[in-house]
Short mmCIF file of C-alpha atoms in Angstrom, two decimals:
data_model
loop_
_atom_site.label_atom_id
_atom_site.label_comp_id
_atom_site.label_asym_id
_atom_site.label_seq_id
_atom_site.Cartn_x
_atom_site.Cartn_y
_atom_site.Cartn_z
CA MET A 13 101.24 12.89 168.87
CA ALA A 14 103.03 12.38 165.58
CA ARG A 15 105.61 9.65 165.59
CA ILE A 16 109.19 10.87 165.27
CA LYS A 17 110.99 9.25 162.36
CA THR A 18 114.44 7.88 163.01
CA GLY A 19 117.11 6.36 160.84
CA PHE A 20 120.44 4.65 161.21
CA PHE A 21 123.44 6.58 159.89
CA CYS A 22 127.01 5.43 159.40
CA THR A 23 129.49 7.54 161.34
CA GLU A 24 132.17 6.84 158.73
CA CYS A 25 130.45 7.63 155.42
CA GLY A 26 126.99 8.95 156.38
CA HIS A 27 125.11 6.10 154.69
CA GLU A 28 121.47 5.86 155.83
CA ALA A 29 119.75 2.55 156.58
CA SER A 30 116.22 1.80 157.73
CA GLY A 31 117.43 -0.52 160.50
CA TRP A 32 120.57 -1.40 162.39
CA LEU A 33 123.19 -3.40 160.52
CA GLY A 34 126.44 -4.80 161.76
CA ARG A 35 128.26 -3.71 158.61
CA CYS A 36 127.66 -0.52 156.65
CA PRO A 37 126.59 -1.25 153.04
CA GLY A 38 128.16 2.02 151.92
CA CYS A 39 131.75 1.77 153.16
CA GLY A 40 131.94 -1.72 154.66
CA ALA A 41 132.87 -0.52 158.16
CA TRP A 42 131.70 -2.59 161.13
CA ASN A 43 129.58 -1.33 164.05
CA THR A 44 129.35 2.24 162.74
CA LEU A 45 125.57 2.65 162.34
CA VAL A 46 123.92 4.78 165.03
CA GLU A 47 120.27 5.76 165.40
CA GLU A 48 119.37 9.43 164.92
CA LYS A 49 116.25 11.45 164.24
CA LYS A 50 115.64 12.14 160.58
CA THR A 51 115.06 15.56 159.04
CA ALA A 52 112.90 16.04 155.99
CA LYS A 53 115.44 18.39 154.41
CA SER A 54 118.58 20.31 155.19
CA ILE A 55 117.81 22.86 157.89
CA VAL A 56 120.57 25.41 157.45
CA GLY A 57 121.69 24.86 153.88
CA GLY A 58 118.57 23.93 151.97
CA GLY A 59 120.49 21.04 150.44
CA SER A 60 122.94 23.37 148.69
CA TRP A 61 125.14 26.38 149.38
CA VAL A 62 123.44 28.24 146.51
CA SER A 63 120.77 30.62 147.81
CA ALA A 64 117.22 30.60 146.48
CA GLN A 65 117.78 33.95 144.73
CA ALA A 66 120.85 32.61 142.96
CA LYS A 67 118.94 29.58 141.71
CA GLU A 68 116.54 31.90 139.85
CA GLN A 69 119.31 33.73 138.01
CA ALA A 70 120.11 33.06 134.38
CA PRO A 71 123.24 31.05 133.56
CA VAL A 72 126.35 32.93 132.46
CA ARG A 73 128.99 32.04 129.94
CA LEU A 74 132.20 30.60 131.34
CA ALA A 75 134.20 33.14 129.32
CA ASP A 76 132.39 35.99 131.12
CA VAL A 77 133.36 34.75 134.59
CA THR A 78 136.35 36.62 136.01
CA ALA A 79 138.88 34.39 137.75
CA THR A 80 141.96 35.90 139.37
CA THR A 81 144.62 34.69 141.77
CA ALA A 82 144.36 38.02 143.60
CA GLY A 83 141.74 36.36 145.76
CA ARG A 84 144.42 34.38 147.61
CA LEU A 85 145.42 35.52 151.06
CA SER A 86 148.72 34.56 152.64
CA SER A 87 148.52 32.85 156.02
CA GLY A 88 151.75 34.52 157.06
CA ILE A 89 153.40 31.09 157.36
CA GLY A 90 155.35 29.98 154.30
CA GLU A 91 155.03 26.23 154.90
CA PHE A 92 151.26 26.57 155.35
CA ASP A 93 150.95 28.56 152.11
CA ARG A 94 153.05 25.93 150.31
CA VAL A 95 150.56 23.17 151.16
CA LEU A 96 147.57 25.36 150.29
CA GLY A 97 149.02 26.13 146.87
CA GLY A 98 149.95 29.76 147.49
CA GLY A 99 147.59 30.84 150.26
CA PHE A 100 143.90 30.79 151.12
CA VAL A 101 141.38 31.21 148.30
CA ARG A 102 138.58 33.59 149.23
CA GLY A 103 135.29 31.83 149.86
CA SER A 104 136.93 28.46 150.43
CA LEU A 105 136.12 25.95 153.17
CA VAL A 106 139.20 24.23 154.62
CA LEU A 107 139.24 21.23 156.98
CA ILE A 108 142.34 20.38 159.05
CA GLY A 109 142.54 17.21 161.13
CA GLY A 110 145.12 15.59 163.36
CA ASP A 111 145.67 13.64 166.56
CA PRO A 112 144.79 15.31 169.89
CA GLY A 113 147.61 17.51 171.15
CA ILE A 114 149.54 17.42 167.88
CA GLY A 115 149.35 21.23 167.47
CA LYS A 116 146.33 22.01 165.26
CA SER A 117 145.06 24.82 167.49
CA THR A 118 148.59 26.17 167.93
CA LEU A 119 149.12 26.30 164.17
CA LEU A 120 145.82 28.06 163.53
CA LEU A 121 146.36 30.46 166.42
CA GLN A 122 149.65 31.46 164.82
CA VAL A 123 147.82 31.96 161.50
CA PHE A 124 145.30 34.06 163.46
CA GLY A 125 148.14 36.18 164.87
CA HIS A 126 149.92 36.73 161.55
CA MET A 127 146.83 37.56 159.48
CA SER A 128 145.09 39.73 162.08
CA THR A 129 147.76 42.41 161.70
CA SER A 130 146.23 43.41 158.36
CA LYS A 131 143.00 41.40 157.97
CA LYS A 132 139.82 40.93 159.97
CA ILE A 133 140.01 37.49 161.58
CA LEU A 134 137.51 35.64 163.78
CA TYR A 135 138.52 32.71 166.01
CA VAL A 136 135.52 30.69 167.20
CA THR A 137 136.42 28.45 170.12
CA GLY A 138 134.10 25.70 171.25
CA GLU A 139 136.57 23.85 173.46
CA GLU A 140 138.30 26.66 175.36
CA SER A 141 137.30 29.90 177.05
CA PRO A 142 138.59 33.24 175.67
CA GLN A 143 140.85 33.52 178.72
CA GLN A 144 142.47 30.17 177.95
CA VAL A 145 143.00 31.16 174.31
CA LYS A 146 144.58 34.44 175.49
CA ILE A 147 147.03 32.51 177.69
CA ARG A 148 148.14 30.45 174.70
CA ALA A 149 148.35 33.56 172.50
CA ASP A 150 150.60 35.31 175.04
CA ARG A 151 152.87 32.26 175.17
CA LEU A 152 153.15 32.39 171.38
CA GLY A 153 153.82 36.13 171.45
CA LEU A 154 150.58 37.08 169.67
CA GLY A 155 149.36 39.74 172.09
CA ASP A 156 149.25 42.54 169.46
CA SER A 157 146.57 40.95 167.25
CA ARG A 158 144.38 44.05 167.19
CA ARG A 159 142.13 43.04 164.29
CA GLY A 160 141.61 39.53 165.62
CA HIS A 161 138.44 38.71 167.54
CA LEU A 162 137.50 35.74 169.72
CA LEU A 163 134.06 34.17 170.02
CA ALA A 164 133.26 31.41 172.50
CA ALA A 165 130.19 29.73 170.98
CA THR A 166 128.97 26.35 169.80
CA GLY A 167 125.49 27.25 168.50
CA PHE A 168 125.32 27.57 164.72
CA SER A 169 122.79 30.42 164.81
CA VAL A 170 125.10 32.53 166.98
CA ILE A 171 128.10 31.93 164.72
CA GLU A 172 126.02 32.62 161.61
CA GLN A 173 124.80 35.92 163.04
CA VAL A 174 128.34 37.07 163.84
CA LEU A 175 129.68 36.07 160.41
CA LEU A 176 126.87 37.90 158.61
CA ARG A 177 127.30 41.00 160.76
CA ASP A 178 131.10 41.30 160.91
CA LYS A 179 132.04 39.66 157.57
CA PRO A 180 135.60 38.70 158.53
CA ASP A 181 138.20 37.80 155.92
CA LEU A 182 138.95 34.52 157.73
CA ALA A 183 137.01 32.54 160.34
CA ILE A 184 138.52 29.64 162.29
CA ILE A 185 136.07 27.14 163.83
CA ASP A 186 137.67 25.04 166.60
CA SER A 187 136.16 22.51 166.29
CA ILE A 188 133.40 21.32 163.93
CA GLN A 189 132.53 18.44 166.31
CA THR A 190 131.47 20.92 169.02
CA LEU A 191 129.00 22.81 166.82
CA PHE A 192 125.30 22.08 166.98
CA VAL A 193 122.27 23.23 165.01
CA GLU A 194 119.55 24.16 167.48
CA GLU A 195 116.74 22.79 165.31
CA LEU A 196 118.22 19.28 165.41
CA ASN A 197 117.56 17.11 168.43
CA ALA A 198 120.89 15.29 168.27
CA ALA A 199 124.11 15.46 170.23
CA PRO A 200 126.98 17.64 168.98
CA GLY A 201 129.40 15.58 166.92
CA SER A 202 126.69 13.25 165.60
CA VAL A 203 126.37 12.57 161.88
CA SER A 204 123.39 14.86 161.36
CA GLN A 205 124.86 17.71 163.42
CA VAL A 206 128.22 17.65 161.64
CA ARG A 207 126.56 17.41 158.23
CA GLU A 208 124.11 20.27 158.82
CA ALA A 209 126.64 22.56 160.50
CA THR A 210 129.13 22.03 157.67
CA ALA A 211 126.43 22.67 155.05
CA GLY A 212 125.55 25.95 156.75
CA LEU A 213 129.18 27.07 156.97
CA LEU A 214 129.71 26.11 153.31
CA ARG A 215 126.80 28.35 152.33
CA LEU A 216 128.19 31.24 154.38
CA ALA A 217 131.68 30.82 152.90
CA LYS A 218 130.41 30.94 149.31
CA ASP A 219 127.71 33.58 149.75
CA GLN A 220 129.77 35.99 151.87
CA ASN A 221 133.18 35.21 150.30
CA ILE A 222 134.61 34.30 153.72
CA ILE A 223 137.48 31.88 154.20
CA ILE A 224 136.41 29.36 156.85
CA VAL A 225 138.83 26.88 158.42
CA LEU A 226 137.38 23.93 160.34
CA VAL A 227 139.31 21.91 162.92
CA GLY A 228 138.31 18.23 162.89
CA HIS A 229 138.97 15.45 165.37
CA VAL A 230 140.34 12.14 164.15
CA THR A 231 139.42 8.56 165.00
CA LYS A 232 141.79 5.93 166.38
CA ASP A 233 142.40 4.83 162.79
CA GLY A 234 143.63 8.30 161.83
CA ALA A 235 140.58 9.32 159.76
CA ILE A 236 138.69 12.54 160.42
CA ALA A 237 135.79 11.84 162.77
CA GLY A 238 132.29 12.25 161.38
CA PRO A 239 130.56 11.29 158.14
CA ARG A 240 132.65 10.85 155.01
CA VAL A 241 130.47 13.48 153.33
CA LEU A 242 132.28 16.06 155.48
CA GLU A 243 135.45 15.65 153.42
CA HIS A 244 133.45 15.79 150.18
CA MET A 245 131.77 19.09 151.10
CA VAL A 246 134.91 21.08 151.88
CA ASP A 247 137.36 22.46 149.32
CA THR A 248 140.57 21.42 151.05
CA VAL A 249 141.41 18.63 153.51
CA LEU A 250 144.67 18.93 155.45
CA TYR A 251 146.26 16.46 157.88
CA PHE A 252 148.64 17.60 160.61
CA GLU A 253 150.83 14.68 161.61
CA GLY A 254 153.63 13.86 164.01
CA THR A 255 154.59 11.74 166.99
CA ARG A 256 154.89 12.62 170.65
CA HIS A 257 158.50 11.36 170.61
CA SER A 258 159.58 13.90 167.97
CA GLN A 259 159.25 17.66 167.70
CA LEU A 260 158.77 17.50 163.92
CA ARG A 261 155.28 18.09 162.54
CA LEU A 262 154.15 17.42 158.96
CA LEU A 263 151.29 19.19 157.17
CA ARG A 264 150.00 17.55 154.00
CA ALA A 265 146.92 17.95 151.79
CA VAL A 266 144.85 14.93 150.79
CA LYS A 267 142.36 17.07 148.87
CA ASN A 268 142.83 20.52 147.38
CA ARG A 269 140.55 22.00 144.74
CA PHE A 270 142.85 25.00 144.29
CA GLY A 271 146.29 23.40 144.35
CA ALA A 272 148.40 20.26 144.33
CA THR A 273 148.09 17.51 146.92
CA ASP A 274 151.72 16.37 146.87
CA GLU A 275 153.22 19.31 148.76
CA LEU A 276 154.53 18.87 152.29
CA GLY A 277 154.91 21.45 155.05
CA ILE A 278 157.43 20.74 157.82
CA PHE A 279 157.39 22.39 161.25
CA GLU A 280 159.19 21.97 164.54
CA MET A 281 157.33 22.33 167.83
CA SER A 282 159.01 24.59 170.38
CA GLN A 283 158.09 26.36 173.60
CA HIS A 284 157.09 29.40 171.55
CA GLY A 285 154.96 27.55 169.03
CA LEU A 286 155.60 26.01 165.64
CA ILE A 287 158.71 27.01 163.72
CA GLU A 288 159.08 26.52 159.97
CA VAL A 289 161.83 24.07 159.03
CA GLU A 290 163.81 25.45 156.09
CA ASN A 291 166.39 22.65 155.84
CA ALA A 292 164.11 19.64 156.16
CA SER A 293 166.79 17.11 155.22
CA SER A 294 169.03 18.23 158.06
CA ALA A 295 166.19 17.87 160.54
CA LEU A 296 165.25 14.41 159.27
CA LEU A 297 168.85 13.15 159.45
CA GLU A 298 169.65 14.71 162.82
CA GLY A 299 171.23 12.18 165.20
CA ARG A 300 171.92 9.62 162.48
CA PRO A 301 174.96 7.44 163.35
CA LEU A 302 177.74 7.49 160.77
CA GLN A 303 179.43 4.45 159.20
CA VAL A 304 176.98 1.98 160.70
CA PRO A 305 175.95 -1.12 158.70
CA GLY A 306 172.29 -1.26 157.74
CA SER A 307 171.82 2.51 157.39
CA VAL A 308 171.64 4.38 154.09
CA VAL A 309 170.49 7.83 152.97
CA THR A 310 168.32 8.21 149.89
CA ALA A 311 166.62 11.12 148.13
CA CYS A 312 162.90 11.41 147.45
CA MET A 313 160.58 14.09 146.12
CA GLU A 314 157.69 15.57 148.09
CA GLY A 315 155.95 17.98 145.75
CA THR A 316 158.55 20.52 144.61
CA ARG A 317 160.92 19.72 147.49
CA ALA A 318 163.72 17.15 147.48
CA LEU A 319 164.25 15.42 150.82
CA LEU A 320 167.07 13.24 152.13
CA VAL A 321 165.76 10.45 154.36
CA GLU A 322 167.38 7.53 156.15
CA ILE A 323 166.47 3.89 155.59
CA GLN A 324 167.53 1.29 158.15
CA ALA A 325 167.53 -2.49 157.69
CA LEU A 326 168.48 -5.43 159.88
CA LEU A 327 169.05 -9.03 158.77
CA VAL A 328 169.36 -11.95 161.19
CA GLU A 329 169.30 -15.68 160.64
CA SER A 330 165.80 -17.05 160.98
CA ALA A 331 165.14 -19.41 163.88
CA TYR A 332 161.91 -20.61 162.27
CA GLY A 333 161.02 -22.33 159.06
CA SER A 334 159.32 -19.25 157.64
CA PRO A 335 161.41 -16.05 157.94
CA GLN A 336 159.76 -12.93 159.34
CA ARG A 337 159.26 -9.78 157.31
CA MET A 338 158.57 -6.59 159.30
CA ALA A 339 158.43 -3.06 157.89
CA GLN A 340 157.72 0.33 159.43
CA GLY A 341 157.08 3.43 157.36
CA VAL A 342 157.06 1.52 154.06
CA ASP A 343 154.67 -0.95 152.49
CA ARG A 344 155.40 -4.48 153.75
CA ASN A 345 154.36 -6.11 150.46
CA ARG A 346 156.78 -3.90 148.54
CA VAL A 347 159.61 -4.86 150.90
CA THR A 348 158.81 -8.54 150.35
CA MET A 349 158.92 -8.04 146.59
CA LEU A 350 162.28 -6.23 146.74
CA LEU A 351 163.75 -9.02 148.87
CA ALA A 352 162.59 -11.59 146.34
CA VAL A 353 164.21 -9.62 143.49
CA LEU A 354 167.50 -9.29 145.39
CA ASP A 355 167.56 -12.97 146.25
CA LYS A 356 166.79 -13.97 142.66
CA LEU A 357 169.38 -11.74 141.00
CA PHE A 358 172.23 -11.78 143.51
CA ARG A 359 171.54 -14.97 145.51
CA PHE A 360 172.09 -13.37 148.91
CA GLY A 361 170.24 -16.17 150.68
CA LEU A 362 167.60 -13.79 152.01
CA ASN A 363 164.99 -16.54 152.03
CA ASN A 364 166.58 -17.81 155.25
CA MET A 365 166.91 -14.42 156.96
CA ASP A 366 164.51 -12.44 159.15
CA THR A 367 164.23 -8.92 157.75
CA TYR A 368 163.40 -5.84 159.82
#
């Protein structure tokens, strides 16, 4: 019997090593190398999204290639389109990540409901049954999505067959960590499975001109789970952020090949789903006490939007020889530098005060 070749792959960046190492040489992360069976070549993508027939074609002049913004499709949600740069680009592969329970599936289910009124949309669920998705859709008031279809599947071959047969305008995969390529003898969510499944979906998106949105889990550090190559393969990477103590949700792009990465989408979670926040400054300043020392409102720019935000500060006399410097939401080193400038220019005696 032939010996099965194995390798050690970093779960953070996908770096391959011949043996186990405590620290990844590629990204420097600790205890991230796991043993997996090696494949001689990409199973579903052939190492590229370009098909073999396309590789044999002659090159074309850039001036002869037709590029038009008519290929963009609106998600039906203005804040979502703002972050995307005006809507989905046909044939693009989009990755959205966020903490568990933050509202990723709710947001995409609302996109599913809005777009399925005029476009052919496929929602692939690997974590819920169609009945459970229908319950959530009814709660969001999306029961009339006649052109929207659900598929409960985790096998890549099944999803590929449906995409090639139905050719939807948009396909939502929830989530990429649940997909598995049958030819690979590795657990779903492993480095090789995520890499191969994403490569196959990338090929389908480009060849069939289908918009594919992937939902990704995040690690405890806030990074999208899986190999770092996952973020390099997709066209757009979005993060959906928020806290369980606030109903506000923020959508931002950290990578966007078809738009800017400094735009910010703001939503509010309600019983009937996510609601777009038109007056973001009012929502951010809600409940702010008036005429209280240590509180100030300042303006900042997020993309093309001006926001009013509150900054709070507290100074107390230090009980120790070295004063404490604590910051939340801003860089601590920058706060320390600003305190040094204030103390130097205005001699406030901040070097003897704890700053929070």
